[in-house]
PDB file of C-alpha atoms in Angstrom:
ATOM      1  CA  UNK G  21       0.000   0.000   0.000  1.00 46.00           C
ATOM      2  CA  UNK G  22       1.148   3.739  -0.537  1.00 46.00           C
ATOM      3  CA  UNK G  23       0.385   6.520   0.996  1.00 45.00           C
ATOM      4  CA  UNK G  24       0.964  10.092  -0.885  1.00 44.00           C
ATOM      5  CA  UNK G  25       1.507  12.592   1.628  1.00 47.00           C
ATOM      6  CA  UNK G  26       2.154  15.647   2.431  1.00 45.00           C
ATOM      7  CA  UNK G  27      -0.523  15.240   5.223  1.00 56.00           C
ATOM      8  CA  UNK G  28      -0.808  14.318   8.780  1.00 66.00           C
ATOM      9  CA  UNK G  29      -0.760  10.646   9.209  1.00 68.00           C
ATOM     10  CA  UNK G  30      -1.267   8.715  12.437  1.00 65.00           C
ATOM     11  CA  UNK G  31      -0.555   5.259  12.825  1.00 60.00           C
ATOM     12  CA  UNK G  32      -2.181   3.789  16.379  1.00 54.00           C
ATOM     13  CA  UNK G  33      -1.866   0.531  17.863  1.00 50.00           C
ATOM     14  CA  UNK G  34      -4.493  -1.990  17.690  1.00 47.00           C
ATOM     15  CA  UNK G  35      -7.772  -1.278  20.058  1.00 47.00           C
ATOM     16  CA  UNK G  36      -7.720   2.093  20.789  1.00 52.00           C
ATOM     17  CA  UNK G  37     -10.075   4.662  20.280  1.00 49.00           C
ATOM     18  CA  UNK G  38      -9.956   7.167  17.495  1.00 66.00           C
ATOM     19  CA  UNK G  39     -11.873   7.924  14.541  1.00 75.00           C
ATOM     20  CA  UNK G  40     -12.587   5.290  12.104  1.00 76.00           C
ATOM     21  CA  UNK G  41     -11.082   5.187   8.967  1.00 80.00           C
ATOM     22  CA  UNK G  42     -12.881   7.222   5.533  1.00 81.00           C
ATOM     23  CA  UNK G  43     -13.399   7.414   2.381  1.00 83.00           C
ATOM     24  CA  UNK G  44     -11.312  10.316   2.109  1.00 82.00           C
ATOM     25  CA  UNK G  45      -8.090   8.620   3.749  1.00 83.00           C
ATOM     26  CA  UNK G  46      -8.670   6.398   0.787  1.00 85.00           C
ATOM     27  CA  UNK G  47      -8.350   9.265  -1.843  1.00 85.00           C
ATOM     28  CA  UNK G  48      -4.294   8.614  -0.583  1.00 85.00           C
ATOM     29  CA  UNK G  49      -4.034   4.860  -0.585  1.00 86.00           C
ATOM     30  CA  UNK G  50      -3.230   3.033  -3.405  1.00 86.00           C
ATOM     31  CA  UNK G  51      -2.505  -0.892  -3.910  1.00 83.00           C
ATOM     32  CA  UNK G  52       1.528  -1.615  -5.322  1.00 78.00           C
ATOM     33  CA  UNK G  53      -0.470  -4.529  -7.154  1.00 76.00           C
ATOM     34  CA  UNK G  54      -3.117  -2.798  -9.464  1.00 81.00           C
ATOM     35  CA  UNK G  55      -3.180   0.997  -8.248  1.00 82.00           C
ATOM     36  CA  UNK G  56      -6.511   0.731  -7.451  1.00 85.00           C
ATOM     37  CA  UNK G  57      -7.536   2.370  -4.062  1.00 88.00           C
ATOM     38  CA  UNK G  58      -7.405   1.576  -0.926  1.00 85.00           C
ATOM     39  CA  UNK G  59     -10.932   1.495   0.705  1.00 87.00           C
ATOM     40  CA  UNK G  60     -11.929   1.937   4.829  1.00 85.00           C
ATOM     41  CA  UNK G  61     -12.472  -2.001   4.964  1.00 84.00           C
ATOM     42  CA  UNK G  62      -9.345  -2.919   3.631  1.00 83.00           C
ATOM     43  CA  UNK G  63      -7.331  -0.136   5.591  1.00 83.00           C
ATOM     44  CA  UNK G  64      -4.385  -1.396   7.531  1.00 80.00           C
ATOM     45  CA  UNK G  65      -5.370   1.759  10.297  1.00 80.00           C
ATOM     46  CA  UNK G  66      -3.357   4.625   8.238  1.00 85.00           C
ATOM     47  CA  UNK G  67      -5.099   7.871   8.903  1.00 85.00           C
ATOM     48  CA  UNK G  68      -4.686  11.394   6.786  1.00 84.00           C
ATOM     49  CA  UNK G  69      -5.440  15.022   7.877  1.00 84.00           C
ATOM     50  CA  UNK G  70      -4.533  17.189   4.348  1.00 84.00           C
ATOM     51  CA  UNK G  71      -3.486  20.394   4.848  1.00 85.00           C
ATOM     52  CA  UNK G  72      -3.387  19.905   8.765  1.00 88.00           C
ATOM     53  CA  UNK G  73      -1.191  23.144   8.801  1.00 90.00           C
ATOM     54  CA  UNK G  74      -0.962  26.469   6.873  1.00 90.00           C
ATOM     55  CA  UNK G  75       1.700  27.700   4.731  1.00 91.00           C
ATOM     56  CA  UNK G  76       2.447  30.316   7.791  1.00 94.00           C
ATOM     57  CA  UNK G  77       2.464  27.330  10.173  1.00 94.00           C
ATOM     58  CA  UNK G  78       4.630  25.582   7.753  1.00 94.00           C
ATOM     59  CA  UNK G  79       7.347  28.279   7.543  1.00 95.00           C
ATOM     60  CA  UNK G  80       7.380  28.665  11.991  1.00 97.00           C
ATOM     61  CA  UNK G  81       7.616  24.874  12.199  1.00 97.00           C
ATOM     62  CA  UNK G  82       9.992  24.290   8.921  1.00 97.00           C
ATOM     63  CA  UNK G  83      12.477  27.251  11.148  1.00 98.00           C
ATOM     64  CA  UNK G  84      12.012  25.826  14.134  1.00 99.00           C
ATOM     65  CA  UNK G  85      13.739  22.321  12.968  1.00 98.00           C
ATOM     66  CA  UNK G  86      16.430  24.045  11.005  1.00 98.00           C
ATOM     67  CA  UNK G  87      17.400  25.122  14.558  1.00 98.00           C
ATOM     68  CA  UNK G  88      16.510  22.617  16.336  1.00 98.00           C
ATOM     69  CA  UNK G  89      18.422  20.290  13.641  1.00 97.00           C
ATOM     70  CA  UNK G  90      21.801  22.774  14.088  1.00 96.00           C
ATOM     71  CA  UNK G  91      22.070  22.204  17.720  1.00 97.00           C
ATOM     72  CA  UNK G  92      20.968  18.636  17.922  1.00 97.00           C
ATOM     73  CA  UNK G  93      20.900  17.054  15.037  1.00 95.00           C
ATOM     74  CA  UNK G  94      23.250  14.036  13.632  1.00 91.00           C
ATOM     75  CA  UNK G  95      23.569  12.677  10.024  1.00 84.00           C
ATOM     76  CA  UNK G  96      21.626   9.456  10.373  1.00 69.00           C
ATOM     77  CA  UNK G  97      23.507   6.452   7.660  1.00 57.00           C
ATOM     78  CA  UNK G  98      20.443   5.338   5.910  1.00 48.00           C
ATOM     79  CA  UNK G  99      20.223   4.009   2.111  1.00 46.00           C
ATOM     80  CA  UNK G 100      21.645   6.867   0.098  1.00 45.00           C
ATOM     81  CA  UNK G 101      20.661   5.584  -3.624  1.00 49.00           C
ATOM     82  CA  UNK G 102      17.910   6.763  -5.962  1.00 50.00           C
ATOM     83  CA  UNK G 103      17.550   5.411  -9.115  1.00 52.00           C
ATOM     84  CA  UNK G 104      17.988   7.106 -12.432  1.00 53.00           C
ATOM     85  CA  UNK G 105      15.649   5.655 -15.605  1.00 52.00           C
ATOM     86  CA  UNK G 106      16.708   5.296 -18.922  1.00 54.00           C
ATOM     87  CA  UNK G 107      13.971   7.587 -21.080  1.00 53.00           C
ATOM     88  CA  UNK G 108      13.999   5.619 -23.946  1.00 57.00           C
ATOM     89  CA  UNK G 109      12.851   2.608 -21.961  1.00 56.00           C
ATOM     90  CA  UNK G 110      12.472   3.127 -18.289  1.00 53.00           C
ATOM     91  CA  UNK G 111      15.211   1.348 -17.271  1.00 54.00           C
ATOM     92  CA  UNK G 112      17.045   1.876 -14.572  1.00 52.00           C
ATOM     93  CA  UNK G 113      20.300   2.585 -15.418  1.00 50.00           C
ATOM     94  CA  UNK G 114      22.418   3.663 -12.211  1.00 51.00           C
ATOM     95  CA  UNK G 115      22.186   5.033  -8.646  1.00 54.00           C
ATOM     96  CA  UNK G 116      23.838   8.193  -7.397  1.00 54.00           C
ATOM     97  CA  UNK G 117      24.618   8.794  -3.648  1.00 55.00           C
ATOM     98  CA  UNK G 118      23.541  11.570  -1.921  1.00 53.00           C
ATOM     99  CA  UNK G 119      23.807  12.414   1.490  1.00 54.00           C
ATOM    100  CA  UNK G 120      20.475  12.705   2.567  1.00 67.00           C
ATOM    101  CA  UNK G 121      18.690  12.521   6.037  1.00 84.00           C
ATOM    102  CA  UNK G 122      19.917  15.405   9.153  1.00 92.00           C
ATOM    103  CA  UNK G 123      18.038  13.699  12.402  1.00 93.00           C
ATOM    104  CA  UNK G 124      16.886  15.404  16.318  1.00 97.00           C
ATOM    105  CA  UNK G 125      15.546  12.924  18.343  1.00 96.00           C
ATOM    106  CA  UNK G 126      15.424  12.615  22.198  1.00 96.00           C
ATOM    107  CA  UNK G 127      14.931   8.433  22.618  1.00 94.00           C
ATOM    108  CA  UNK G 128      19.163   7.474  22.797  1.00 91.00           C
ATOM    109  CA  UNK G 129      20.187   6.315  19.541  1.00 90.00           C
ATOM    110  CA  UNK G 130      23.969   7.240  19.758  1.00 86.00           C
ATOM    111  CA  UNK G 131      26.576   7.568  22.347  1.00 86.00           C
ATOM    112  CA  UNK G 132      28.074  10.541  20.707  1.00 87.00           C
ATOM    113  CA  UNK G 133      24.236  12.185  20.639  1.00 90.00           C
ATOM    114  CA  UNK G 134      23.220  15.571  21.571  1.00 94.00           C
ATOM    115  CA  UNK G 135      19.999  15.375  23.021  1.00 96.00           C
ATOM    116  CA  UNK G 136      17.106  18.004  22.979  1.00 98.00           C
ATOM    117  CA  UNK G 137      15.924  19.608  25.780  1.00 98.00           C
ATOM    118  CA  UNK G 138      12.054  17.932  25.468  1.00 98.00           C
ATOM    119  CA  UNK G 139      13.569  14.289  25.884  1.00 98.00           C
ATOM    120  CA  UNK G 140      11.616  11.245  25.470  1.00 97.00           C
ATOM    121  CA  UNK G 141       8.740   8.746  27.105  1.00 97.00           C
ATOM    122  CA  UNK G 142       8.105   9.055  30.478  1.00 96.00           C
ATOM    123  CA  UNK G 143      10.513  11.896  31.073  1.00 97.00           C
ATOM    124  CA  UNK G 144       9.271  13.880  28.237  1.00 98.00           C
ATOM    125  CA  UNK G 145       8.861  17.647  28.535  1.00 98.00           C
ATOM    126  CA  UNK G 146       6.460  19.062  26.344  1.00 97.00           C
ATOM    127  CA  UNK G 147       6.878  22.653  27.868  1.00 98.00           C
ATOM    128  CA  UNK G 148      10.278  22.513  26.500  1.00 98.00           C
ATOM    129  CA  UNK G 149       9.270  22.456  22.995  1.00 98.00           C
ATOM    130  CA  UNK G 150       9.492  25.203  20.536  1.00 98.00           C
ATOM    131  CA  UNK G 151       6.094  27.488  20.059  1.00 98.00           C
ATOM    132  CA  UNK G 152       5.226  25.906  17.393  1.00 98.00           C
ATOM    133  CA  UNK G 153       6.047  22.298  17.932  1.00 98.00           C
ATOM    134  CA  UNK G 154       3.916  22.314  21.242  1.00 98.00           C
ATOM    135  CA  UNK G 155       1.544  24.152  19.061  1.00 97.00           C
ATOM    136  CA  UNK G 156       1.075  21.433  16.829  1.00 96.00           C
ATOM    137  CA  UNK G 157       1.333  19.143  20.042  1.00 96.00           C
ATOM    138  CA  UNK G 158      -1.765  20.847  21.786  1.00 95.00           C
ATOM    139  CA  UNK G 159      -3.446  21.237  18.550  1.00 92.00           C
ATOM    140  CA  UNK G 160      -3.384  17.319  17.676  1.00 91.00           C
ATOM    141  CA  UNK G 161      -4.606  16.558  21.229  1.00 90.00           C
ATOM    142  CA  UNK G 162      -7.060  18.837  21.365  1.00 88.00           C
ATOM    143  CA  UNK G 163      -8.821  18.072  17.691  1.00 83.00           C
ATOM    144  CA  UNK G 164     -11.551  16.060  18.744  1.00 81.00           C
ATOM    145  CA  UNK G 165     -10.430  13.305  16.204  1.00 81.00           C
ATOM    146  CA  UNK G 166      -7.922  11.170  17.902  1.00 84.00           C
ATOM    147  CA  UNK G 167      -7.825  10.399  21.830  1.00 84.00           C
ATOM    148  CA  UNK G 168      -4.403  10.849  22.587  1.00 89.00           C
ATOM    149  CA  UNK G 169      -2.948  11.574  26.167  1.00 92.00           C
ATOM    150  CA  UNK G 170       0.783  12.659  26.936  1.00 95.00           C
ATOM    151  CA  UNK G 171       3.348  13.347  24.297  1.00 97.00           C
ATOM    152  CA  UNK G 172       6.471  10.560  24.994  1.00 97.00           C
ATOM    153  CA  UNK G 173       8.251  11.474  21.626  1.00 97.00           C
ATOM    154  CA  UNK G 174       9.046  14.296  18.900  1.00 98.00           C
ATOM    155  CA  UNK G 175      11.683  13.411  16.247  1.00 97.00           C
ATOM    156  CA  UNK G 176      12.886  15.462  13.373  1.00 97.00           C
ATOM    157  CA  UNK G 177      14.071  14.102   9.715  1.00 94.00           C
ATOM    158  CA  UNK G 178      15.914  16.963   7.954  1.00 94.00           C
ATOM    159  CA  UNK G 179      16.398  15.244   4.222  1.00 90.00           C
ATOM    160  CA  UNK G 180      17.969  17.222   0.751  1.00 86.00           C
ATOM    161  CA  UNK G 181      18.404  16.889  -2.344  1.00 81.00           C
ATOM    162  CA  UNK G 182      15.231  15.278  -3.095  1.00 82.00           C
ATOM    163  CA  UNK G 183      16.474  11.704  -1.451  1.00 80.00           C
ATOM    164  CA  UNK G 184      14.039  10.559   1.311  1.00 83.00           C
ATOM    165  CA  UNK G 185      14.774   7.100   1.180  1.00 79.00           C
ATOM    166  CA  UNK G 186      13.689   5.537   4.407  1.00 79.00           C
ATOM    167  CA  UNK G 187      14.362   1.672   5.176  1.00 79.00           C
ATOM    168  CA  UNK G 188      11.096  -0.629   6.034  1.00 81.00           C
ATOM    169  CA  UNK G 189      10.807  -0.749   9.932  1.00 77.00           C
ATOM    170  CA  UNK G 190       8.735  -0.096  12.542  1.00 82.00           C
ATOM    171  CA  UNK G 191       8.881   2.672  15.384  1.00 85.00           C
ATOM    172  CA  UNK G 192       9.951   1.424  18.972  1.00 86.00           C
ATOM    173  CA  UNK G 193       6.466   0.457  21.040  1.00 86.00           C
ATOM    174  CA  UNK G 194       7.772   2.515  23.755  1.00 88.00           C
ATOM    175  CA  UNK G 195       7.406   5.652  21.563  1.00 92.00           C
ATOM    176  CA  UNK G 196       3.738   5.496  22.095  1.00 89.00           C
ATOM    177  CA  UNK G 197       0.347   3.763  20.798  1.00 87.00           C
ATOM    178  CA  UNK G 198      -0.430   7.179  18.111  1.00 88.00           C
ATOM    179  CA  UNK G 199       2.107   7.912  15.881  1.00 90.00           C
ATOM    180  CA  UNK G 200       1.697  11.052  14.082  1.00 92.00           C
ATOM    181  CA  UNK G 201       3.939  12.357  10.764  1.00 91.00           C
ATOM    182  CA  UNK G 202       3.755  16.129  10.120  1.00 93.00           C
ATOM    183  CA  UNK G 203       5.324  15.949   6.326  1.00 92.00           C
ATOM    184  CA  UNK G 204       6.711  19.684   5.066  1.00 93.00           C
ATOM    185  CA  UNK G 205       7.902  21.054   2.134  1.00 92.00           C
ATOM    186  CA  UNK G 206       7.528  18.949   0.075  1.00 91.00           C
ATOM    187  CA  UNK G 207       5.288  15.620  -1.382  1.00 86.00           C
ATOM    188  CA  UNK G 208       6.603  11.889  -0.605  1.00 87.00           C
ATOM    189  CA  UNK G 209       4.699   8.571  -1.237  1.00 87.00           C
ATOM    190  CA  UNK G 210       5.347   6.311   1.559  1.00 87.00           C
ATOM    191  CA  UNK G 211       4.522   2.363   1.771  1.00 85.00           C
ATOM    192  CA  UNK G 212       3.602   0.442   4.051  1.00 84.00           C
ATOM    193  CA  UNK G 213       3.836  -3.377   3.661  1.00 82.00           C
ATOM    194  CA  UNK G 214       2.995  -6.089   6.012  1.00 77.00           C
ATOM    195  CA  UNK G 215       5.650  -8.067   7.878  1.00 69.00           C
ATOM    196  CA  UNK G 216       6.994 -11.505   7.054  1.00 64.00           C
ATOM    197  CA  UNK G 217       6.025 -12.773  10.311  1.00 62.00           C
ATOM    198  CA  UNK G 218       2.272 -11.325   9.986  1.00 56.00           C
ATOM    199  CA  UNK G 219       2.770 -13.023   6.035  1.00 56.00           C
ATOM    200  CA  UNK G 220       3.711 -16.243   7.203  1.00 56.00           C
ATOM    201  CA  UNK G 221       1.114 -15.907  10.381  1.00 57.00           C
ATOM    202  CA  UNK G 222      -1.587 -16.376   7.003  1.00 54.00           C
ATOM    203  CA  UNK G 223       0.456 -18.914   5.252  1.00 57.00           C
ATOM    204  CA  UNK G 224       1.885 -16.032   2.386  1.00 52.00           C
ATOM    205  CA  UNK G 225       5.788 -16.420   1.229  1.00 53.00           C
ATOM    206  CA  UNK G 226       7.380 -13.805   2.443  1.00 50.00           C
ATOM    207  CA  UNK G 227       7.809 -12.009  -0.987  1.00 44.00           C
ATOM    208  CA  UNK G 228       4.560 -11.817  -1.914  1.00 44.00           C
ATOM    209  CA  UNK G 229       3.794  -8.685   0.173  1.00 45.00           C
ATOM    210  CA  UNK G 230       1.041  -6.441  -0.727  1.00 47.00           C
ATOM    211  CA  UNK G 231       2.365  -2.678  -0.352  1.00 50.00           C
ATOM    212  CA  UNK G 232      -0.245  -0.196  -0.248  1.00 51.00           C
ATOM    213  CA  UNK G 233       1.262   2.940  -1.144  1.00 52.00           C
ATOM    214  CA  UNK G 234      -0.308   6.705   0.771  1.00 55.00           C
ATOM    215  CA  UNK G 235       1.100  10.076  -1.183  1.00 55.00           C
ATOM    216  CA  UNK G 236       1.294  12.784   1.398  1.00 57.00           C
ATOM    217  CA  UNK G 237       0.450  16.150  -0.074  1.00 54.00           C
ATOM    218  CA  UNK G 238       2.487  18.497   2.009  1.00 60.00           C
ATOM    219  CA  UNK G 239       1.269  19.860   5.149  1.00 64.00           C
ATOM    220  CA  UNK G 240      -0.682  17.075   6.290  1.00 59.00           C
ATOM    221  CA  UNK G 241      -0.602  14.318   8.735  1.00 60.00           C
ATOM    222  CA  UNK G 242      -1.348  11.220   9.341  1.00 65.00           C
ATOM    223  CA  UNK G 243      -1.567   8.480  11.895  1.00 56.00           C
ATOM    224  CA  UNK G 244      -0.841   5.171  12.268  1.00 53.00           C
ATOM    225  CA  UNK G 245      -3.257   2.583  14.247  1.00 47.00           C
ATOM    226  CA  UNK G 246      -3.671  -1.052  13.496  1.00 39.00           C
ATOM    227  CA  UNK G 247      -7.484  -1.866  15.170  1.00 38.00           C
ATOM    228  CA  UNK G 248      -5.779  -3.264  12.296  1.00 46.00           C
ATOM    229  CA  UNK G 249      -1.963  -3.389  11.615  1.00 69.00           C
ATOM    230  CA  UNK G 250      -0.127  -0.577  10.409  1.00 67.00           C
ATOM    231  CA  UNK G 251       1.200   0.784  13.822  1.00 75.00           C
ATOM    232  CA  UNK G 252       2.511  -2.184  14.854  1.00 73.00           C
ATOM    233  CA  UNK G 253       3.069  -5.078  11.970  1.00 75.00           C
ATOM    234  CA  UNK G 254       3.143  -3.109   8.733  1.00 81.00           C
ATOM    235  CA  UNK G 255       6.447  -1.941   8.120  1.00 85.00           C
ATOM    236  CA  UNK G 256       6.411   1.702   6.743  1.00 83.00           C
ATOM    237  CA  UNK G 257       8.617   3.133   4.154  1.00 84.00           C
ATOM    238  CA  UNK G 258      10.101   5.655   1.806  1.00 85.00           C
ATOM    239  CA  UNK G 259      11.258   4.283  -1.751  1.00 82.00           C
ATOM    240  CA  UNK G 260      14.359   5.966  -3.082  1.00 79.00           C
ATOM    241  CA  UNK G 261      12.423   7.587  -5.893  1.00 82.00           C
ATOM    242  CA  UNK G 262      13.557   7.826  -9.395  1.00 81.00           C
ATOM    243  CA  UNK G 263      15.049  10.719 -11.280  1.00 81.00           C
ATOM    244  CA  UNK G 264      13.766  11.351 -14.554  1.00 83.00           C
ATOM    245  CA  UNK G 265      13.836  14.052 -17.219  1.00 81.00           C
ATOM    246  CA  UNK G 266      11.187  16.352 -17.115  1.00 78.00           C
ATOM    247  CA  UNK G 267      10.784  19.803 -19.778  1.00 80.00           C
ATOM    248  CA  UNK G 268      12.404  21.769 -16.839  1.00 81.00           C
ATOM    249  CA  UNK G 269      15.375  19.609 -16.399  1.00 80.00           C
ATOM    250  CA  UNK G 270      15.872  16.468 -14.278  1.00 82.00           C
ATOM    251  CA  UNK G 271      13.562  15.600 -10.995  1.00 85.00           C
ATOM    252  CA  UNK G 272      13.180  12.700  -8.531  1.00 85.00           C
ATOM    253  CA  UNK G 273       9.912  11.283  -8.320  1.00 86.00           C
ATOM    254  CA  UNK G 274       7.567   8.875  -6.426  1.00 82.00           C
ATOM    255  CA  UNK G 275       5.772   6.225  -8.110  1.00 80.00           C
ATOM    256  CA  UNK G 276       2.272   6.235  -7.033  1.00 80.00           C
ATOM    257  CA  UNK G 277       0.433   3.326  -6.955  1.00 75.00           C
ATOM    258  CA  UNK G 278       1.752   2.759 -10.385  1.00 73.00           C
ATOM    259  CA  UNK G 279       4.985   2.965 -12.369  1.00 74.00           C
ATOM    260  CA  UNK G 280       3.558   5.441 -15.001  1.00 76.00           C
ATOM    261  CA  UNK G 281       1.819   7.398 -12.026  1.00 80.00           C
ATOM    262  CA  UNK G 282       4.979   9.832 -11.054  1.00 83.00           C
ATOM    263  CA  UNK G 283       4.994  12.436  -7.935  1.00 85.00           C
ATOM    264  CA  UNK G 284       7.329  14.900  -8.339  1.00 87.00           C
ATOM    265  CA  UNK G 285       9.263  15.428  -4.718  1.00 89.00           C
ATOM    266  CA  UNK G 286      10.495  19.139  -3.815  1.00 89.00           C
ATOM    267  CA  UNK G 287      14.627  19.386  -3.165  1.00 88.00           C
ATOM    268  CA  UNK G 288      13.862  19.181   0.780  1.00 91.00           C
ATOM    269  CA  UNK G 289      11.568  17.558   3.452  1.00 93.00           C
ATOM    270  CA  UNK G 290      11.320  17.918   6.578  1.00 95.00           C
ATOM    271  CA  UNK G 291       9.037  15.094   8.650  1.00 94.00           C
ATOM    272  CA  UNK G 292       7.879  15.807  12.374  1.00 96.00           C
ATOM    273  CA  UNK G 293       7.339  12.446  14.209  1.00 94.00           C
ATOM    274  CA  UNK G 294       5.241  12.477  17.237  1.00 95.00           C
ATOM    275  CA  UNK G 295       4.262   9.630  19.412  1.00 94.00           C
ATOM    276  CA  UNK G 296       1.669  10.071  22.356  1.00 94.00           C
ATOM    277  CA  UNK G 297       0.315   7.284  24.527  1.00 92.00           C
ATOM    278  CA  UNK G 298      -2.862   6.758  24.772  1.00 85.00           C
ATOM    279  CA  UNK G 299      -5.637   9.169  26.345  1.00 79.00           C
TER     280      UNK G 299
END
């Protein structure tokens, strides 16, 4: 499955109460298989809110991470390739490597880290947030939509250069039941597959996985809650894209749902990642 964002997408853990998935979260999920959508009784528990912020909210939060990112961020090692197609054919032809992916995050990943001041589950401090971070903090809690209690994570991905390639995992359980993703500046598709374990739980090889992809459209979010799977069995992802020529030069793009459906990505994103527990 894929998921075309940038939105606001939440991805919750399986039970809890929030609002049940639509018709219009389905407007951003596709099937890998056949690109057809994705619809509420097939959804894995991916949730969308487009344009969840403004372009002035955009810019205060999109600053506030540049900063945020110069005092405590590290260059996180993920997969560096995206492809580049052959025009005649569609081939892919190469890979180029890019530097791509500037990280802040409070949960101890390194030993070298420098931690922000909010810090991370039980000890996290959402009065030490930015304005506009706890902004968006209060704002998601207080929406009506999703019942969410305290805030036990925020993580910032600073990426460039139009390479958001993101590796198929999960996020740690003890980040919280809701996951939230705040995606900036830019579109992304992102998939989200189910696990071999969950695969060969229902007797599937693991390479026949069904990925249903979500495009993003910028400023939104979504969440993440498996009363069916996708908080915590459906790996999510970010494909390396593929560069292509395009009338106004060259561009990396998404597929989307498709192969000939392309999403052209901006040069930067910047994803806010917030886990809460549960209300």
């Amino acid at each position: 499955m894929r998921l075309l964002s940038p939105s606001l997408l939440l991805r919750a853990s399986r039970g809890l109460a929030t609002r049940a998935c639509s018709r219009r979260d389905a407007q951003y999920l596709r099937r890998v298989s056949d690109g057809g959508f994705v619809l509420p009784a097939a959804n894995p528990g991916v949730r969308l809110e487009p344009g969840f912020v403004d372009e002035a909210e955009e810019e205060a939060l999109a600053a506030e991470a540049r900063a945020a990112a110069l005092s405590f961020g590290y260059d996180y090692d993920g997969d560096r390739r995206a492809h580049v197609l052959n025009p005649a054919d569609g081939s892919i032809e190469s890979t180029r490597e890019v530097v791509n992916n500037t990280r802040v995050t409070g949960r101890p990943e390194k030993a070298d880290q420098a931690l922000p001041p909010w810090g991370y589950g039980d000890d996290f401090d959402e009065s030490a947030l930015p304005p506009a971070m706890g902004a968006l903090a209060g704002r998601l809690r207080g929406s009506g939509l999703y019942n969410v209690g305290a805030l036990r994570d925020l993580t910032l991905n600073l990426r460039r250069d139009s390479f958001f390639q993101l590796d198929p995992h999960l996020d740690p359980r003890l980040d919280g039941p809701h996951v939230f993703v705040l995606g900036l500046l830019s579109s992304v598709v992102t998939t989200f597959s189910p696990s071999d374990a969950l695969l060969g739980a229902n007797g599937l090889p693991p390479r026949r996985r069904g990925s249903l992809p979500s495009p993003g459209p910028a400023r939104g979010v979504s969440e993440t809650r498996p009363w069916r799977d996708a908080r915590d069995s459906w790996l999510h992802a970010i494909r390396p894209g593929v560069e292509v020529d395009l009338a106004d030069g060259a561009a990396v793009c998404d597929w989307w749902g498709q192969t000939d459906y392309l999403v052209r990505r901006s040069p930067s994103r910047i994803s806010i990642v917030l886990a809460f527990a549960e209300g």
